mmCIF file of C-alpha atoms and ligand atoms in Angstrom:
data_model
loop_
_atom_site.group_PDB
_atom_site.id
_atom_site.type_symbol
_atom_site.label_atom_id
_atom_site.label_comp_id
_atom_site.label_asym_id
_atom_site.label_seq_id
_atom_site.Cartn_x
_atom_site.Cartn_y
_atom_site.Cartn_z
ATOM 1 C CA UNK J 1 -22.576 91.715 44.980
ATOM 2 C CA UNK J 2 -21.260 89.806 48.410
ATOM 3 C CA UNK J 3 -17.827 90.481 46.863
ATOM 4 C CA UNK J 4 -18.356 93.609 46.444
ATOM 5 C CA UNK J 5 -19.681 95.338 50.116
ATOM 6 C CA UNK J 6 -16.784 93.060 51.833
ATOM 7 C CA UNK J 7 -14.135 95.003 49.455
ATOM 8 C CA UNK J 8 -15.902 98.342 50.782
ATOM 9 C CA UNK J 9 -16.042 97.307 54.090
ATOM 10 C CA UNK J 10 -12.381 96.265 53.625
ATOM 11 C CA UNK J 11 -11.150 99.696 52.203
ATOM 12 C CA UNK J 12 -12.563 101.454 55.447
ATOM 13 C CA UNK J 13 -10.566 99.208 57.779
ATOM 14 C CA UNK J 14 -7.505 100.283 55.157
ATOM 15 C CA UNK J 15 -8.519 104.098 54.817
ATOM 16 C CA UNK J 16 -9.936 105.349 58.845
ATOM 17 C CA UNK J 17 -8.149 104.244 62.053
ATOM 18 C CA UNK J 18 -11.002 105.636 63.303
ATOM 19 C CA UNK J 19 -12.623 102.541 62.184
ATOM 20 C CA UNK J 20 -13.667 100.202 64.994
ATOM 21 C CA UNK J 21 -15.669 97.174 63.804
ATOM 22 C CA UNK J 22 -17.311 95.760 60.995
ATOM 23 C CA UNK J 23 -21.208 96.506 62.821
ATOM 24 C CA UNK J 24 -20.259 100.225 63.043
ATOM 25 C CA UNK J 25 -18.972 100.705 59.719
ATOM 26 C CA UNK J 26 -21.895 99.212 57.976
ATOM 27 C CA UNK J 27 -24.381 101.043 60.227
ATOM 28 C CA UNK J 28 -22.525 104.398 60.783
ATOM 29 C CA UNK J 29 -20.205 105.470 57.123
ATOM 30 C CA UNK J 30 -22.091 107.421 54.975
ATOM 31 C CA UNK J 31 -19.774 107.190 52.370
ATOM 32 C CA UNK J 32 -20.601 103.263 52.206
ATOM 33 C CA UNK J 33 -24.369 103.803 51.835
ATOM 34 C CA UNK J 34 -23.892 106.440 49.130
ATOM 35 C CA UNK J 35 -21.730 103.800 47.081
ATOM 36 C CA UNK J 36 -24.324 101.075 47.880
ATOM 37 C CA UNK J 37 -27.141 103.220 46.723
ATOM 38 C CA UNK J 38 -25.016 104.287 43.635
ATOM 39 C CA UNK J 39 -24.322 100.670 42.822
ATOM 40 C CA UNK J 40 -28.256 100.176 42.174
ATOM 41 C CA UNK J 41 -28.931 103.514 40.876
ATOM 42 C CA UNK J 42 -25.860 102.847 38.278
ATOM 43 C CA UNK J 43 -27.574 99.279 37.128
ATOM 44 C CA UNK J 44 -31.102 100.806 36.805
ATOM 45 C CA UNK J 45 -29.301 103.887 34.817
ATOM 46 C CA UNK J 46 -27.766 101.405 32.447
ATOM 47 C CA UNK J 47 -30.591 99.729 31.798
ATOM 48 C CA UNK J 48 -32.385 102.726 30.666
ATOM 49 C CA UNK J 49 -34.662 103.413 34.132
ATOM 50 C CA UNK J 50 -33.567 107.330 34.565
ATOM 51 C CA UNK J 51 -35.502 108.560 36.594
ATOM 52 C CA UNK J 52 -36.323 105.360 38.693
ATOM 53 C CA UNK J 53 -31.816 106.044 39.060
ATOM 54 C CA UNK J 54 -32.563 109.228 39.951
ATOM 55 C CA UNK J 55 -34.452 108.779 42.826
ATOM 56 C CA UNK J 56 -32.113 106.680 44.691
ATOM 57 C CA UNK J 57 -29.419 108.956 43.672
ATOM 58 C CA UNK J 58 -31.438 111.721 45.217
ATOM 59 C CA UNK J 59 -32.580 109.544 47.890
ATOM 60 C CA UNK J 60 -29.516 109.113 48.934
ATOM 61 C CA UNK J 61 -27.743 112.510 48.386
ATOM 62 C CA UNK J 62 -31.087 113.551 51.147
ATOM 63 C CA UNK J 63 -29.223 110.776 53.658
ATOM 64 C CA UNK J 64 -25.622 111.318 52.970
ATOM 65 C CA UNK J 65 -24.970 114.789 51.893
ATOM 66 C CA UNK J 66 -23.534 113.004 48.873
ATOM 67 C CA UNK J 67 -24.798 113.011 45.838
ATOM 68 C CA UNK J 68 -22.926 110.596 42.479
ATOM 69 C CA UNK J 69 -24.907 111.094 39.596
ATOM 70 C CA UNK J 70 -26.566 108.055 38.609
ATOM 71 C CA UNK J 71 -24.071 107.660 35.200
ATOM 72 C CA UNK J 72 -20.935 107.749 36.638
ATOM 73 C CA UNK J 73 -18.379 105.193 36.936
ATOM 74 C CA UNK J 74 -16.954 103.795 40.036
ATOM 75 C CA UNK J 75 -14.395 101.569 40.599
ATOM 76 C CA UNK J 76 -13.743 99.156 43.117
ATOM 77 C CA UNK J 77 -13.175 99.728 47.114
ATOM 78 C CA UNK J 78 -13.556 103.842 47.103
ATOM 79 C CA UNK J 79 -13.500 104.995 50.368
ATOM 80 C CA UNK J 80 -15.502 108.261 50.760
ATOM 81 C CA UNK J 81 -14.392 109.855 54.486
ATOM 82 C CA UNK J 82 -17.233 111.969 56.035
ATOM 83 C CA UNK J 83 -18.931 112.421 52.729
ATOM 84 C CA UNK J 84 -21.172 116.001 53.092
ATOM 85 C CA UNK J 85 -20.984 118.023 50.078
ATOM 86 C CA UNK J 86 -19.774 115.581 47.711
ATOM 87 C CA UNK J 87 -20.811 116.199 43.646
ATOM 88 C CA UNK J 88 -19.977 113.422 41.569
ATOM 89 C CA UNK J 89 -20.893 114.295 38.167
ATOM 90 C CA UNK J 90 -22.469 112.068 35.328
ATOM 91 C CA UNK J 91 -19.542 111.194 32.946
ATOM 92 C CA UNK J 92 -17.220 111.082 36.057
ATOM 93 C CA UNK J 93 -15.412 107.608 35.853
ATOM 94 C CA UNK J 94 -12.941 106.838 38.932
ATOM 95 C CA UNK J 95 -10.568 104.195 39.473
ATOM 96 C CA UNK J 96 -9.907 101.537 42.295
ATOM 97 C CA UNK J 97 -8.649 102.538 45.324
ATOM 98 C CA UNK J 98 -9.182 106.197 45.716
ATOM 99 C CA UNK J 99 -10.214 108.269 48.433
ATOM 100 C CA UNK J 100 -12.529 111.191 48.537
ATOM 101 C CA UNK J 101 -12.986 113.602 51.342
ATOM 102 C CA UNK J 102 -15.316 115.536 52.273
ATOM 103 C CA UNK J 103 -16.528 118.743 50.157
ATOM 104 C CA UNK J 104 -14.894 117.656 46.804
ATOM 105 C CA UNK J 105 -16.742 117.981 43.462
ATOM 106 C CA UNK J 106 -15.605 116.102 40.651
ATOM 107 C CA UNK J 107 -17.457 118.568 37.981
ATOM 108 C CA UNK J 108 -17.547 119.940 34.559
ATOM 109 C CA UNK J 109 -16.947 123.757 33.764
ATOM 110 C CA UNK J 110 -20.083 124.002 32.343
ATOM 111 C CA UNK J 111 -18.465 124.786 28.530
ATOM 112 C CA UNK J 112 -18.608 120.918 28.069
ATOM 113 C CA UNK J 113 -20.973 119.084 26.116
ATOM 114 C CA UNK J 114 -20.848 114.978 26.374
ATOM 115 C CA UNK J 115 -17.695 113.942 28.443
ATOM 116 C CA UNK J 116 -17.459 116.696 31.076
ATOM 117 C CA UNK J 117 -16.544 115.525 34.012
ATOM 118 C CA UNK J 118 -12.514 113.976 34.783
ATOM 119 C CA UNK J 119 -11.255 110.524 35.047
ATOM 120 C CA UNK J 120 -10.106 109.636 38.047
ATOM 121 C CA UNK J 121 -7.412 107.130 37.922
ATOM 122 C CA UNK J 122 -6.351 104.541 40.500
ATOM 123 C CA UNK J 123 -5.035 105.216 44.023
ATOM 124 C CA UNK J 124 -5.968 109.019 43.948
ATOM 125 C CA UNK J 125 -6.734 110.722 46.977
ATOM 126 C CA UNK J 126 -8.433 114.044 46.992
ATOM 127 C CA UNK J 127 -8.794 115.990 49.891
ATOM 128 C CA UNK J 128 -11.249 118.360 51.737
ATOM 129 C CA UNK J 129 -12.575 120.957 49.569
ATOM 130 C CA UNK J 130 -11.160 119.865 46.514
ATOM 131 C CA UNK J 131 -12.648 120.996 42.845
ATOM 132 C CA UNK J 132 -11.693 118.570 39.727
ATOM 133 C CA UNK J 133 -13.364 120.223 36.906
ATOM 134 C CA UNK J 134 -13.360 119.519 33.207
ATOM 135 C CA UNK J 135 -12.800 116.058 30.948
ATOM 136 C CA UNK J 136 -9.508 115.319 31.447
ATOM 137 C CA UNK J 137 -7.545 112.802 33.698
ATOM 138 C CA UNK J 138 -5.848 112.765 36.871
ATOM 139 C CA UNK J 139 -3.107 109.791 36.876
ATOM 140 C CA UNK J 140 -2.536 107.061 38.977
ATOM 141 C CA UNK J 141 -1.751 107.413 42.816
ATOM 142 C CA UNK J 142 -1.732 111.122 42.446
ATOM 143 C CA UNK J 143 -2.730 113.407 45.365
ATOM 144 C CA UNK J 144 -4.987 116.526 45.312
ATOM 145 C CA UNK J 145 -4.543 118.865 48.032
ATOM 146 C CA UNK J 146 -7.397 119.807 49.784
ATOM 147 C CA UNK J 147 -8.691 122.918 48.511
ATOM 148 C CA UNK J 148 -6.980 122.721 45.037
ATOM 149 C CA UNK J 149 -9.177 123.725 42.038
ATOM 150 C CA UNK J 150 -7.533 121.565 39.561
ATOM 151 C CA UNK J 151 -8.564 122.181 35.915
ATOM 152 C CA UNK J 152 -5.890 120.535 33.872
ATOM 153 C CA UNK J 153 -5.032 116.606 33.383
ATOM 154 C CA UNK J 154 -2.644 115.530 36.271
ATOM 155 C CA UNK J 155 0.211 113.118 35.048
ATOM 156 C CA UNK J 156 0.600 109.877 36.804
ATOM 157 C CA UNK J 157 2.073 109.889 40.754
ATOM 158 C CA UNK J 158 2.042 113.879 41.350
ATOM 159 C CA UNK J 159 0.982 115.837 43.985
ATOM 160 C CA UNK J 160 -1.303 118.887 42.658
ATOM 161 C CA UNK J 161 -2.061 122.009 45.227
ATOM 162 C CA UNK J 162 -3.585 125.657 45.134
ATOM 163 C CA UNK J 163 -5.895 126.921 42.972
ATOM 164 C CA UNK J 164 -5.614 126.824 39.551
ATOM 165 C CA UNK J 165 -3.735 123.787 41.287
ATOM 166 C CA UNK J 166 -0.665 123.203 40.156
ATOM 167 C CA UNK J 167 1.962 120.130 40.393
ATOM 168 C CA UNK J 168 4.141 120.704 43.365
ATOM 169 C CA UNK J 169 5.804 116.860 43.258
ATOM 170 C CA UNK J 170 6.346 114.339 40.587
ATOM 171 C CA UNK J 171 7.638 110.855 41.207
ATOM 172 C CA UNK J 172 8.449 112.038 45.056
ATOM 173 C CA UNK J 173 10.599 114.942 43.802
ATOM 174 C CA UNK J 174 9.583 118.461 44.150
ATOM 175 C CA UNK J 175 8.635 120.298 40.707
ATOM 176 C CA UNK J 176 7.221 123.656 39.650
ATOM 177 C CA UNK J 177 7.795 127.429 40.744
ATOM 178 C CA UNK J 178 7.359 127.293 44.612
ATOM 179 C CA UNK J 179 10.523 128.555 46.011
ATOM 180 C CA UNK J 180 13.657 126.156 46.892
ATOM 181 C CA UNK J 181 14.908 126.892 49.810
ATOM 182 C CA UNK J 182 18.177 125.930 48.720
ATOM 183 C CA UNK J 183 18.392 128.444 46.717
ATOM 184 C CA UNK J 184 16.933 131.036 48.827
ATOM 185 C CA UNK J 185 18.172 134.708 47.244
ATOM 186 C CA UNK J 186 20.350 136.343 49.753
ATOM 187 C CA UNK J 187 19.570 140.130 50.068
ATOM 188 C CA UNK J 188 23.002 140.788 51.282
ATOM 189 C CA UNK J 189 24.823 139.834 48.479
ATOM 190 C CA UNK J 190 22.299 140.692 46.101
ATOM 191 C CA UNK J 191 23.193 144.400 47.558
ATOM 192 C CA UNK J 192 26.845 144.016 46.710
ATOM 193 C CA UNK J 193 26.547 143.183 43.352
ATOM 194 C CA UNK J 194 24.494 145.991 43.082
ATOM 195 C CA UNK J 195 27.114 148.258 44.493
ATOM 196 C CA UNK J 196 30.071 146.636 42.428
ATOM 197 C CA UNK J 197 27.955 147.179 39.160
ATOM 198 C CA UNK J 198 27.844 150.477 40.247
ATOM 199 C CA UNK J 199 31.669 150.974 41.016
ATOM 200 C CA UNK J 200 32.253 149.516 38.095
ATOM 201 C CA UNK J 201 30.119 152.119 35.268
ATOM 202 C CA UNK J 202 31.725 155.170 37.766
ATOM 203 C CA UNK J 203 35.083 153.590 37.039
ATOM 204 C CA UNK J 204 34.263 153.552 33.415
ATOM 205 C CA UNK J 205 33.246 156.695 33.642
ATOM 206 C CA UNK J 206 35.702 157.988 35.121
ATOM 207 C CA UNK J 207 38.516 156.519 32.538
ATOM 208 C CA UNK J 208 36.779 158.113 30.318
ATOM 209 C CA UNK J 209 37.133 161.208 31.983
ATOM 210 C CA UNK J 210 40.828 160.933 32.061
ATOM 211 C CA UNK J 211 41.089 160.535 28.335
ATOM 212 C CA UNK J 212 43.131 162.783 26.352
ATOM 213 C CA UNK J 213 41.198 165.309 24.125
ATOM 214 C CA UNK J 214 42.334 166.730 20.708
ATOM 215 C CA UNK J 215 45.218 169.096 22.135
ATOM 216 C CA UNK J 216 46.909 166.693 24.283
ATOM 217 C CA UNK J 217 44.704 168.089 27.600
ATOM 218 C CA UNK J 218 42.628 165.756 29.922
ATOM 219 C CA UNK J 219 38.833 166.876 30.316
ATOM 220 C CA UNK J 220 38.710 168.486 33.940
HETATM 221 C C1 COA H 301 -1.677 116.944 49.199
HETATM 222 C C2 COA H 301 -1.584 115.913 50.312
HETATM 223 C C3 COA H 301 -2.347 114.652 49.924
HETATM 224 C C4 COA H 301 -0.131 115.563 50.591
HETATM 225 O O1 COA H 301 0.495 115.016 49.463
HETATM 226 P P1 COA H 301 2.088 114.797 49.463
HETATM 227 O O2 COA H 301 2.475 114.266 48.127
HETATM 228 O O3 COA H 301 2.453 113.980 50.643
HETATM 229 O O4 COA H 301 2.620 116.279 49.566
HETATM 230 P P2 COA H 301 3.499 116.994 50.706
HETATM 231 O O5 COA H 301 2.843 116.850 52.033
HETATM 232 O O6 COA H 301 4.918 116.543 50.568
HETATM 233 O O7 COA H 301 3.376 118.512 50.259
HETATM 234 C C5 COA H 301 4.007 119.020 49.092
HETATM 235 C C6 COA H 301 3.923 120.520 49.167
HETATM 236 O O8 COA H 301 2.565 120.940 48.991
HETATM 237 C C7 COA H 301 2.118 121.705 50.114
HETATM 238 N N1 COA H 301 0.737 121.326 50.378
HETATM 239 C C8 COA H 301 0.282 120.121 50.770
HETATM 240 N N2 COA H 301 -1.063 120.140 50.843
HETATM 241 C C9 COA H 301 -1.453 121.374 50.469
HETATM 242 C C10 COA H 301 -2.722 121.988 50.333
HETATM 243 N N3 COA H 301 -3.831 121.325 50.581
HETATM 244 N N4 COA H 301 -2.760 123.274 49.898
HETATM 245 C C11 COA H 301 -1.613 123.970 49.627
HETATM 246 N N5 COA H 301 -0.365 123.427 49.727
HETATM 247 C C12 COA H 301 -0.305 122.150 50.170
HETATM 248 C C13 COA H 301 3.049 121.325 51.244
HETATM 249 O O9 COA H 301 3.146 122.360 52.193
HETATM 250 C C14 COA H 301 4.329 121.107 50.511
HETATM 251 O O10 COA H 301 4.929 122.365 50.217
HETATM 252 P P3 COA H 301 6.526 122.587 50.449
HETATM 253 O O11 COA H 301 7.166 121.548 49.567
HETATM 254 O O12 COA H 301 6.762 123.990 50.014
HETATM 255 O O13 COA H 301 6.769 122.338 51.893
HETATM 256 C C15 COA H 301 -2.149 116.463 51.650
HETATM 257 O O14 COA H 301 -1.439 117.626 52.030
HETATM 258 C C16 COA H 301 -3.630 116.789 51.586
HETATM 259 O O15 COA H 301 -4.054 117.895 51.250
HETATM 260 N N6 COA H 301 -4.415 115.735 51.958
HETATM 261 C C17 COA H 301 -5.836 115.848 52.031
HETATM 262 C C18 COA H 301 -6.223 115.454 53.433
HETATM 263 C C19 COA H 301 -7.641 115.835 53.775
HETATM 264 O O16 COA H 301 -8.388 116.381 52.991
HETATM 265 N N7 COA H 301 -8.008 115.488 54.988
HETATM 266 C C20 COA H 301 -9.296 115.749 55.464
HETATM 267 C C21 COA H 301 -9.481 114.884 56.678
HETATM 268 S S1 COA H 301 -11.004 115.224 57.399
#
């Protein structure tokens, strides 16, 4: 239990230079109480209390603006910046070390029955805004963008933006159809090979043209 508030008070020291001491992160980070309160809600959950697990979870949600569903699974130091608007739904499970902002919702699509919500893997950081819906899995220390609506799994270290989001980096290297500017398309020369196409069917053309006809005569 000990062990576990110092490793949340640890991974807001890790996660917020904002962060000044230990008094005003226990007193002040709303993301700490809503994992505190989820830690009891979860036991009484497990042990069958529902609604008793319920009422924490709502309790809380009323004092944080964040509200984890009583079921799900959370690993060890999560650091939840801001909180406000947070939806963690009940067959959510997430990993150690990850990092919520605020706004995200880690949801089902609502065609699910049973396992709905995704799995969260370890060192993930989602940003602002950020919508994870559906059963699958997002990999280890993969990064949603903020804003992304993600609604496929996410391999292991990728970086996933837009909405549907898509996988802009893998393993540190750039992936996917956004543009490389490398290999911009140059409008110029684009326009010449346009025009030497053309020269080159009016040629054609033209030799044709110049082709004797039955009678030994060119066509004028
Ligand atoms: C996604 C994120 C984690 C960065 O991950 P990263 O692996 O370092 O990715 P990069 O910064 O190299 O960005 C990769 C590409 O995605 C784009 N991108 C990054 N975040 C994006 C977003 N949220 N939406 C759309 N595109 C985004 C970048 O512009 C870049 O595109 P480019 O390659 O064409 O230049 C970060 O941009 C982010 O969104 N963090 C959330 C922070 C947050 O919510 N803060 C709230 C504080 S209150």
């Amino acid at each position: 239990m000990f062990r576990h508030i110092r490793s949340d008070i640890n991974a807001v020291f890790e996660n917020d230079p904002a962060a000044h001491s230990r008094f005003e992160v226990i007193f002040t980070y709303s993301g700490l109480h809503a994992i505190w309160a989820h830690r009891i809600a979860n036991k009484l959950f497990r042990k069958g209390w529902f609604t008793f697990a319920r009422i924490i979870s709502q309790f809380s949600r009323f004092m944080t603006g964040i509200e984890i569903h009583p079921g799900a699974t959370i690993g060890e130091r999560l650091f939840i910046d801001h909180g406000m608007g947070i939806v963690i739904g009940e067959t959510c499970e997430i990993g150690d070390d990850v990092v919520i902002y605020q706004g995200v919702t880690l949801g089902g699509t609502g065609k699910e029955k049973g396992k709905r919500h995704p799995t969260i893997g370890n060192n993930v950081v989602i940003g602002s805004g950020a919508k994870v819906l559906g059963s699958f899995s997002v990999g280890d220390n993969s990064n949603i963008g903020s804003n992304a609506v993600v609604l496929r799994e996410v391999p292991d270290n990728c970086t996933v933006v837009g909405n549907p989001g898509r996988v802009v980096k893998r393993n540190g290297e750039r992936v996917g159809d956004r543009l490389d500017h490398k290999q911009l398309p140059d409008p110029v020369i684009e326009m010449f090979r346009e025009m030497h196409k053309e020269i080159e069917s009016l040629r054609a053309e033209v030799e044709k043209l110049r082709e004797p006809v039955a009678g030994g005569e060119t066509r004028s």
